[in-house]
JSON list of C-alpha atoms in Angstrom, two decimals:
[
{"chain": "O", "resi": 226, "resn": "UNK", "atom": "CA", "xyz": [7.45, 1.46, 14.55]},
{"chain": "O", "resi": 227, "resn": "UNK", "atom": "CA", "xyz": [5.33, 2.26, 11.77]},
{"chain": "O", "resi": 228, "resn": "UNK", "atom": "CA", "xyz": [2.98, 5.07, 11.36]},
{"chain": "O", "resi": 229, "resn": "UNK", "atom": "CA", "xyz": [0.31, 6.16, 9.24]},
{"chain": "O", "resi": 230, "resn": "UNK", "atom": "CA", "xyz": [-0.14, 9.72, 7.78]},
{"chain": "O", "resi": 231, "resn": "UNK", "atom": "CA", "xyz": [-3.44, 10.55, 6.65]},
{"chain": "O", "resi": 232, "resn": "UNK", "atom": "CA", "xyz": [-3.08, 13.43, 3.91]},
{"chain": "O", "resi": 233, "resn": "UNK", "atom": "CA", "xyz": [-5.69, 14.38, 1.05]},
{"chain": "O", "resi": 234, "resn": "UNK", "atom": "CA", "xyz": [-6.74, 11.62, -1.17]},
{"chain": "O", "resi": 235, "resn": "UNK", "atom": "CA", "xyz": [-4.11, 12.23, -4.67]},
{"chain": "O", "resi": 236, "resn": "UNK", "atom": "CA", "xyz": [-1.42, 13.75, -1.86]},
{"chain": "O", "resi": 237, "resn": "UNK", "atom": "CA", "xyz": [-0.13, 11.13, -0.72]},
{"chain": "O", "resi": 238, "resn": "UNK", "atom": "CA", "xyz": [3.17, 10.56, -3.03]},
{"chain": "O", "resi": 239, "resn": "UNK", "atom": "CA", "xyz": [3.44, 14.53, -2.89]},
{"chain": "O", "resi": 240, "resn": "UNK", "atom": "CA", "xyz": [3.21, 14.84, 0.34]},
{"chain": "O", "resi": 241, "resn": "UNK", "atom": "CA", "xyz": [5.84, 11.50, 0.82]},
{"chain": "O", "resi": 242, "resn": "UNK", "atom": "CA", "xyz": [8.78, 14.01, -1.34]},
{"chain": "O", "resi": 243, "resn": "UNK", "atom": "CA", "xyz": [8.04, 17.28, 0.66]},
{"chain": "O", "resi": 244, "resn": "UNK", "atom": "CA", "xyz": [9.08, 14.66, 4.17]},
{"chain": "O", "resi": 245, "resn": "UNK", "atom": "CA", "xyz": [12.18, 13.68, 2.25]},
{"chain": "O", "resi": 246, "resn": "UNK", "atom": "CA", "xyz": [13.22, 17.08, 1.47]},
{"chain": "O", "resi": 247, "resn": "UNK", "atom": "CA", "xyz": [11.90, 19.22, 4.60]},
{"chain": "O", "resi": 248, "resn": "UNK", "atom": "CA", "xyz": [13.30, 16.74, 6.82]},
{"chain": "O", "resi": 249, "resn": "UNK", "atom": "CA", "xyz": [16.26, 14.87, 5.12]},
{"chain": "O", "resi": 250, "resn": "UNK", "atom": "CA", "xyz": [16.75, 11.22, 7.36]},
{"chain": "O", "resi": 251, "resn": "UNK", "atom": "CA", "xyz": [20.02, 13.10, 8.49]},
{"chain": "O", "resi": 252, "resn": "UNK", "atom": "CA", "xyz": [17.88, 14.52, 10.96]},
{"chain": "O", "resi": 253, "resn": "UNK", "atom": "CA", "xyz": [17.37, 10.85, 12.13]},
{"chain": "O", "resi": 254, "resn": "UNK", "atom": "CA", "xyz": [13.58, 11.86, 12.82]},
{"chain": "O", "resi": 255, "resn": "UNK", "atom": "CA", "xyz": [13.07, 8.59, 10.82]},
{"chain": "O", "resi": 256, "resn": "UNK", "atom": "CA", "xyz": [13.85, 5.96, 8.62]},
{"chain": "O", "resi": 257, "resn": "UNK", "atom": "CA", "xyz": [11.58, 5.98, 5.72]},
{"chain": "O", "resi": 258, "resn": "UNK", "atom": "CA", "xyz": [8.54, 7.52, 4.17]},
{"chain": "O", "resi": 259, "resn": "UNK", "atom": "CA", "xyz": [6.57, 5.96, 1.71]},
{"chain": "O", "resi": 260, "resn": "UNK", "atom": "CA", "xyz": [3.11, 5.44, -0.05]},
{"chain": "O", "resi": 261, "resn": "UNK", "atom": "CA", "xyz": [2.58, 2.05, -0.89]},
{"chain": "O", "resi": 262, "resn": "UNK", "atom": "CA", "xyz": [1.31, 1.08, -4.70]},
{"chain": "O", "resi": 263, "resn": "UNK", "atom": "CA", "xyz": [-0.48, -1.64, -6.24]},
{"chain": "O", "resi": 264, "resn": "UNK", "atom": "CA", "xyz": [-0.20, -2.15, -9.80]},
{"chain": "O", "resi": 265, "resn": "UNK", "atom": "CA", "xyz": [-3.65, -2.61, -11.20]},
{"chain": "O", "resi": 266, "resn": "UNK", "atom": "CA", "xyz": [-5.20, -3.45, -14.41]},
{"chain": "O", "resi": 267, "resn": "UNK", "atom": "CA", "xyz": [-8.09, -2.65, -16.53]},
{"chain": "O", "resi": 268, "resn": "UNK", "atom": "CA", "xyz": [-9.49, -3.86, -19.43]},
{"chain": "O", "resi": 269, "resn": "UNK", "atom": "CA", "xyz": [-9.78, -1.84, -23.02]},
{"chain": "O", "resi": 270, "resn": "UNK", "atom": "CA", "xyz": [-11.34, -3.72, -26.26]},
{"chain": "O", "resi": 271, "resn": "UNK", "atom": "CA", "xyz": [-10.18, -7.46, -24.62]},
{"chain": "O", "resi": 272, "resn": "UNK", "atom": "CA", "xyz": [-6.67, -6.01, -24.26]},
{"chain": "O", "resi": 273, "resn": "UNK", "atom": "CA", "xyz": [-5.72, -5.75, -20.06]},
{"chain": "O", "resi": 274, "resn": "UNK", "atom": "CA", "xyz": [-3.95, -2.58, -19.33]},
{"chain": "O", "resi": 275, "resn": "UNK", "atom": "CA", "xyz": [-1.94, -1.73, -16.50]},
{"chain": "O", "resi": 276, "resn": "UNK", "atom": "CA", "xyz": [-1.37, 1.18, -14.08]},
{"chain": "O", "resi": 277, "resn": "UNK", "atom": "CA", "xyz": [-0.19, 1.63, -10.88]},
{"chain": "O", "resi": 278, "resn": "UNK", "atom": "CA", "xyz": [-2.64, 3.59, -8.10]},
{"chain": "O", "resi": 279, "resn": "UNK", "atom": "CA", "xyz": [-1.83, 3.88, -4.12]},
{"chain": "O", "resi": 280, "resn": "UNK", "atom": "CA", "xyz": [-2.88, 0.66, -2.31]},
{"chain": "O", "resi": 281, "resn": "UNK", "atom": "CA", "xyz": [-4.10, 2.72, 0.60]},
{"chain": "O", "resi": 282, "resn": "UNK", "atom": "CA", "xyz": [-5.76, 6.42, -1.20]},
{"chain": "O", "resi": 283, "resn": "UNK", "atom": "CA", "xyz": [-4.97, 9.20, 1.17]},
{"chain": "O", "resi": 284, "resn": "UNK", "atom": "CA", "xyz": [-2.24, 7.76, 3.25]},
{"chain": "O", "resi": 285, "resn": "UNK", "atom": "CA", "xyz": [1.63, 8.29, 4.08]},
{"chain": "O", "resi": 286, "resn": "UNK", "atom": "CA", "xyz": [3.60, 5.56, 6.31]},
{"chain": "O", "resi": 287, "resn": "UNK", "atom": "CA", "xyz": [6.51, 6.74, 8.06]},
{"chain": "O", "resi": 288, "resn": "UNK", "atom": "CA", "xyz": [9.16, 4.27, 9.84]},
{"chain": "O", "resi": 289, "resn": "UNK", "atom": "CA", "xyz": [10.35, 6.32, 13.27]},
{"chain": "O", "resi": 290, "resn": "UNK", "atom": "CA", "xyz": [11.71, 5.87, 16.43]},
{"chain": "O", "resi": 291, "resn": "UNK", "atom": "CA", "xyz": [10.33, 9.36, 17.56]},
{"chain": "O", "resi": 292, "resn": "UNK", "atom": "CA", "xyz": [7.35, 9.31, 16.36]},
{"chain": "O", "resi": 293, "resn": "UNK", "atom": "CA", "xyz": [5.77, 12.93, 18.39]},
{"chain": "O", "resi": 294, "resn": "UNK", "atom": "CA", "xyz": [9.55, 15.09, 17.34]},
{"chain": "O", "resi": 295, "resn": "UNK", "atom": "CA", "xyz": [8.15, 13.28, 14.26]},
{"chain": "O", "resi": 296, "resn": "UNK", "atom": "CA", "xyz": [4.62, 14.64, 14.01]},
{"chain": "O", "resi": 297, "resn": "UNK", "atom": "CA", "xyz": [5.82, 18.24, 15.86]},
{"chain": "O", "resi": 298, "resn": "UNK", "atom": "CA", "xyz": [8.75, 19.00, 13.57]},
{"chain": "O", "resi": 299, "resn": "UNK", "atom": "CA", "xyz": [6.22, 17.99, 10.43]},
{"chain": "O", "resi": 300, "resn": "UNK", "atom": "CA", "xyz": [3.28, 20.45, 11.71]},
{"chain": "O", "resi": 301, "resn": "UNK", "atom": "CA", "xyz": [6.15, 23.24, 11.86]},
{"chain": "O", "resi": 302, "resn": "UNK", "atom": "CA", "xyz": [6.08, 23.63, 8.23]},
{"chain": "O", "resi": 303, "resn": "UNK", "atom": "CA", "xyz": [3.15, 25.45, 6.80]},
{"chain": "O", "resi": 304, "resn": "UNK", "atom": "CA", "xyz": [2.78, 23.91, 3.81]},
{"chain": "O", "resi": 305, "resn": "UNK", "atom": "CA", "xyz": [2.79, 20.25, 5.32]},
{"chain": "O", "resi": 306, "resn": "UNK", "atom": "CA", "xyz": [0.04, 21.51, 7.41]},
{"chain": "O", "resi": 307, "resn": "UNK", "atom": "CA", "xyz": [-2.29, 22.78, 4.81]},
{"chain": "O", "resi": 308, "resn": "UNK", "atom": "CA", "xyz": [-1.53, 18.74, 3.27]},
{"chain": "O", "resi": 309, "resn": "UNK", "atom": "CA", "xyz": [-2.05, 16.95, 6.11]},
{"chain": "O", "resi": 310, "resn": "UNK", "atom": "CA", "xyz": [-5.59, 18.93, 7.19]},
{"chain": "O", "resi": 311, "resn": "UNK", "atom": "CA", "xyz": [-6.83, 20.26, 10.75]},
{"chain": "O", "resi": 312, "resn": "UNK", "atom": "CA", "xyz": [-6.93, 17.55, 12.74]},
{"chain": "O", "resi": 313, "resn": "UNK", "atom": "CA", "xyz": [-3.99, 15.88, 11.01]},
{"chain": "O", "resi": 314, "resn": "UNK", "atom": "CA", "xyz": [-4.10, 12.37, 12.12]},
{"chain": "O", "resi": 315, "resn": "UNK", "atom": "CA", "xyz": [-1.23, 10.82, 13.18]},
{"chain": "O", "resi": 316, "resn": "UNK", "atom": "CA", "xyz": [-1.16, 6.77, 13.96]},
{"chain": "O", "resi": 317, "resn": "UNK", "atom": "CA", "xyz": [0.71, 4.35, 15.40]},
{"chain": "O", "resi": 318, "resn": "UNK", "atom": "CA", "xyz": [-0.54, 0.86, 13.31]},
{"chain": "O", "resi": 319, "resn": "UNK", "atom": "CA", "xyz": [-0.23, -1.98, 15.03]},
{"chain": "O", "resi": 320, "resn": "UNK", "atom": "CA", "xyz": [2.99, -4.88, 15.15]},
{"chain": "O", "resi": 321, "resn": "UNK", "atom": "CA", "xyz": [0.06, -7.59, 12.67]},
{"chain": "O", "resi": 322, "resn": "UNK", "atom": "CA", "xyz": [-0.11, -4.60, 10.82]},
{"chain": "O", "resi": 323, "resn": "UNK", "atom": "CA", "xyz": [3.27, -3.73, 9.85]},
{"chain": "O", "resi": 324, "resn": "UNK", "atom": "CA", "xyz": [3.72, -7.95, 9.48]},
{"chain": "O", "resi": 325, "resn": "UNK", "atom": "CA", "xyz": [1.51, -7.77, 6.70]},
{"chain": "O", "resi": 326, "resn": "UNK", "atom": "CA", "xyz": [2.37, -4.67, 4.88]},
{"chain": "O", "resi": 327, "resn": "UNK", "atom": "CA", "xyz": [6.02, -6.20, 4.87]},
{"chain": "O", "resi": 328, "resn": "UNK", "atom": "CA", "xyz": [4.67, -9.69, 3.59]},
{"chain": "O", "resi": 329, "resn": "UNK", "atom": "CA", "xyz": [2.80, -7.52, 0.72]},
{"chain": "O", "resi": 330, "resn": "UNK", "atom": "CA", "xyz": [6.15, -5.80, 0.29]},
{"chain": "O", "resi": 331, "resn": "UNK", "atom": "CA", "xyz": [8.51, -9.18, 0.71]},
{"chain": "O", "resi": 332, "resn": "UNK", "atom": "CA", "xyz": [6.67, -11.20, -2.16]},
{"chain": "O", "resi": 333, "resn": "UNK", "atom": "CA", "xyz": [6.60, -8.33, -4.47]},
{"chain": "O", "resi": 334, "resn": "UNK", "atom": "CA", "xyz": [10.03, -7.10, -3.93]},
{"chain": "O", "resi": 335, "resn": "UNK", "atom": "CA", "xyz": [11.39, -10.01, -6.14]},
{"chain": "O", "resi": 336, "resn": "UNK", "atom": "CA", "xyz": [9.76, -8.88, -9.01]},
{"chain": "O", "resi": 337, "resn": "UNK", "atom": "CA", "xyz": [10.21, -4.82, -8.91]},
{"chain": "O", "resi": 338, "resn": "UNK", "atom": "CA", "xyz": [13.39, -4.55, -7.13]},
{"chain": "O", "resi": 339, "resn": "UNK", "atom": "CA", "xyz": [13.67, -0.82, -8.70]},
{"chain": "O", "resi": 340, "resn": "UNK", "atom": "CA", "xyz": [10.45, -0.21, -7.11]},
{"chain": "O", "resi": 341, "resn": "UNK", "atom": "CA", "xyz": [10.61, -1.48, -3.68]},
{"chain": "O", "resi": 342, "resn": "UNK", "atom": "CA", "xyz": [6.42, -0.13, -2.28]},
{"chain": "O", "resi": 343, "resn": "UNK", "atom": "CA", "xyz": [4.77, -1.54, -5.39]},
{"chain": "O", "resi": 344, "resn": "UNK", "atom": "CA", "xyz": [2.72, -4.69, -4.26]},
{"chain": "O", "resi": 345, "resn": "UNK", "atom": "CA", "xyz": [2.74, -6.73, -7.94]},
{"chain": "O", "resi": 346, "resn": "UNK", "atom": "CA", "xyz": [-0.60, -8.59, -8.55]},
{"chain": "O", "resi": 347, "resn": "UNK", "atom": "CA", "xyz": [-1.14, -12.62, -7.32]},
{"chain": "O", "resi": 348, "resn": "UNK", "atom": "CA", "xyz": [-0.72, -15.03, -9.21]},
{"chain": "O", "resi": 349, "resn": "UNK", "atom": "CA", "xyz": [-4.02, -16.84, -9.06]},
{"chain": "O", "resi": 350, "resn": "UNK", "atom": "CA", "xyz": [-5.26, -20.31, -9.94]},
{"chain": "O", "resi": 351, "resn": "UNK", "atom": "CA", "xyz": [-8.68, -21.27, -10.16]},
{"chain": "O", "resi": 352, "resn": "UNK", "atom": "CA", "xyz": [-10.87, -24.06, -11.30]},
{"chain": "O", "resi": 353, "resn": "UNK", "atom": "CA", "xyz": [-13.78, -24.79, -14.07]},
{"chain": "O", "resi": 354, "resn": "UNK", "atom": "CA", "xyz": [-15.88, -22.72, -12.29]},
{"chain": "O", "resi": 355, "resn": "UNK", "atom": "CA", "xyz": [-13.69, -19.51, -12.09]},
{"chain": "O", "resi": 356, "resn": "UNK", "atom": "CA", "xyz": [-13.29, -19.90, -8.84]},
{"chain": "O", "resi": 357, "resn": "UNK", "atom": "CA", "xyz": [-9.54, -19.43, -7.27]},
{"chain": "O", "resi": 358, "resn": "UNK", "atom": "CA", "xyz": [-8.54, -22.18, -6.06]},
{"chain": "O", "resi": 359, "resn": "UNK", "atom": "CA", "xyz": [-4.76, -21.09, -5.20]},
{"chain": "O", "resi": 360, "resn": "UNK", "atom": "CA", "xyz": [-2.96, -17.58, -5.38]},
{"chain": "O", "resi": 361, "resn": "UNK", "atom": "CA", "xyz": [0.63, -17.34, -5.10]},
{"chain": "O", "resi": 362, "resn": "UNK", "atom": "CA", "xyz": [2.99, -14.01, -3.72]},
{"chain": "O", "resi": 363, "resn": "UNK", "atom": "CA", "xyz": [0.90, -12.49, -0.68]},
{"chain": "O", "resi": 364, "resn": "UNK", "atom": "CA", "xyz": [-2.56, -13.24, -1.39]},
{"chain": "O", "resi": 365, "resn": "UNK", "atom": "CA", "xyz": [-1.54, -17.04, -1.33]},
{"chain": "O", "resi": 366, "resn": "UNK", "atom": "CA", "xyz": [-1.75, -16.35, 2.48]},
{"chain": "O", "resi": 367, "resn": "UNK", "atom": "CA", "xyz": [-4.55, -14.62, 2.98]},
{"chain": "O", "resi": 368, "resn": "UNK", "atom": "CA", "xyz": [-7.07, -16.71, 0.77]},
{"chain": "O", "resi": 369, "resn": "UNK", "atom": "CA", "xyz": [-9.21, -17.28, 3.91]},
{"chain": "O", "resi": 370, "resn": "UNK", "atom": "CA", "xyz": [-9.73, -13.60, 3.79]},
{"chain": "O", "resi": 371, "resn": "UNK", "atom": "CA", "xyz": [-11.52, -12.90, 0.30]},
{"chain": "O", "resi": 372, "resn": "UNK", "atom": "CA", "xyz": [-15.16, -11.61, 0.43]},
{"chain": "O", "resi": 373, "resn": "UNK", "atom": "CA", "xyz": [-15.23, -10.57, -3.38]},
{"chain": "O", "resi": 374, "resn": "UNK", "atom": "CA", "xyz": [-13.18, -12.10, -6.39]},
{"chain": "O", "resi": 375, "resn": "UNK", "atom": "CA", "xyz": [-13.23, -10.31, -9.75]},
{"chain": "O", "resi": 376, "resn": "UNK", "atom": "CA", "xyz": [-11.31, -11.82, -12.22]},
{"chain": "O", "resi": 377, "resn": "UNK", "atom": "CA", "xyz": [-12.51, -10.27, -15.25]},
{"chain": "O", "resi": 378, "resn": "UNK", "atom": "CA", "xyz": [-11.40, -7.18, -14.01]},
{"chain": "O", "resi": 379, "resn": "UNK", "atom": "CA", "xyz": [-8.05, -9.05, -11.98]},
{"chain": "O", "resi": 380, "resn": "UNK", "atom": "CA", "xyz": [-8.84, -7.67, -8.73]},
{"chain": "O", "resi": 381, "resn": "UNK", "atom": "CA", "xyz": [-9.85, -9.81, -5.30]},
{"chain": "O", "resi": 382, "resn": "UNK", "atom": "CA", "xyz": [-11.00, -7.46, -1.98]},
{"chain": "O", "resi": 383, "resn": "UNK", "atom": "CA", "xyz": [-9.85, -8.61, 0.78]},
{"chain": "O", "resi": 384, "resn": "UNK", "atom": "CA", "xyz": [-11.23, -7.60, 4.17]},
{"chain": "O", "resi": 385, "resn": "UNK", "atom": "CA", "xyz": [-8.96, -7.34, 7.06]},
{"chain": "O", "resi": 386, "resn": "UNK", "atom": "CA", "xyz": [-8.46, -5.47, 10.21]},
{"chain": "O", "resi": 387, "resn": "UNK", "atom": "CA", "xyz": [-5.65, -2.59, 9.40]},
{"chain": "O", "resi": 388, "resn": "UNK", "atom": "CA", "xyz": [-6.05, 0.98, 11.88]},
{"chain": "O", "resi": 389, "resn": "UNK", "atom": "CA", "xyz": [-8.64, -0.07, 14.22]},
{"chain": "O", "resi": 390, "resn": "UNK", "atom": "CA", "xyz": [-11.38, -0.88, 11.73]},
{"chain": "O", "resi": 391, "resn": "UNK", "atom": "CA", "xyz": [-12.31, -4.01, 9.19]},
{"chain": "O", "resi": 392, "resn": "UNK", "atom": "CA", "xyz": [-10.88, -2.70, 5.94]},
{"chain": "O", "resi": 393, "resn": "UNK", "atom": "CA", "xyz": [-11.86, -3.93, 2.40]},
{"chain": "O", "resi": 394, "resn": "UNK", "atom": "CA", "xyz": [-8.85, -3.62, 0.60]},
{"chain": "O", "resi": 395, "resn": "UNK", "atom": "CA", "xyz": [-8.70, -4.59, -4.08]},
{"chain": "O", "resi": 396, "resn": "UNK", "atom": "CA", "xyz": [-6.31, -6.34, -4.86]},
{"chain": "O", "resi": 397, "resn": "UNK", "atom": "CA", "xyz": [-4.73, -6.80, -8.28]},
{"chain": "O", "resi": 398, "resn": "UNK", "atom": "CA", "xyz": [-4.38, -10.87, -9.68]},
{"chain": "O", "resi": 399, "resn": "UNK", "atom": "CA", "xyz": [-3.16, -11.89, -12.05]},
{"chain": "O", "resi": 400, "resn": "UNK", "atom": "CA", "xyz": [-4.29, -15.50, -14.18]},
{"chain": "O", "resi": 401, "resn": "UNK", "atom": "CA", "xyz": [-1.61, -17.76, -16.02]},
{"chain": "O", "resi": 402, "resn": "UNK", "atom": "CA", "xyz": [-1.28, -16.42, -19.50]},
{"chain": "O", "resi": 403, "resn": "UNK", "atom": "CA", "xyz": [-1.51, -12.85, -18.53]},
{"chain": "O", "resi": 404, "resn": "UNK", "atom": "CA", "xyz": [1.35, -10.41, -19.87]},
{"chain": "O", "resi": 405, "resn": "UNK", "atom": "CA", "xyz": [2.41, -8.12, -16.84]},
{"chain": "O", "resi": 406, "resn": "UNK", "atom": "CA", "xyz": [5.29, -5.17, -17.74]},
{"chain": "O", "resi": 407, "resn": "UNK", "atom": "CA", "xyz": [8.12, -5.69, -15.98]}
]
């Protein structure tokens, strides 16, 4: 099962690295620990520049079959407890949410084999009015969830249930002719 650990925004990778350092996988407490990143674009002087950022700020994902043991061991490390915050939010994600995340990773993995937790922008096709009519990649499966599109910013906002709430998630897009770094 996949679980989410909530931490301080900007400290996601630090927490994931610390978990791997303090609790090696050999101890069988977890199968993997990671931060989901997405590739985004910003436009400067008419040129799109690409960068990565966490897809879910303040969330670290862990796959474990022993969540209680994992979390107890995590809380015993003083520096780890500080990164987790006072209440130490840790919860299971639902099966359909895990499927959504796995689909996103599967769609991106073909392009980014060396970065297994990086979500690449979906290629979109637009009509003459600039409305998205078709998308490839993960966005193709969630076209009906788009609540906002920003072609110039190369992003869309989708609304999906995630971690017990309806959440708006910004996903990167690309148009034909965009040069993407590999």
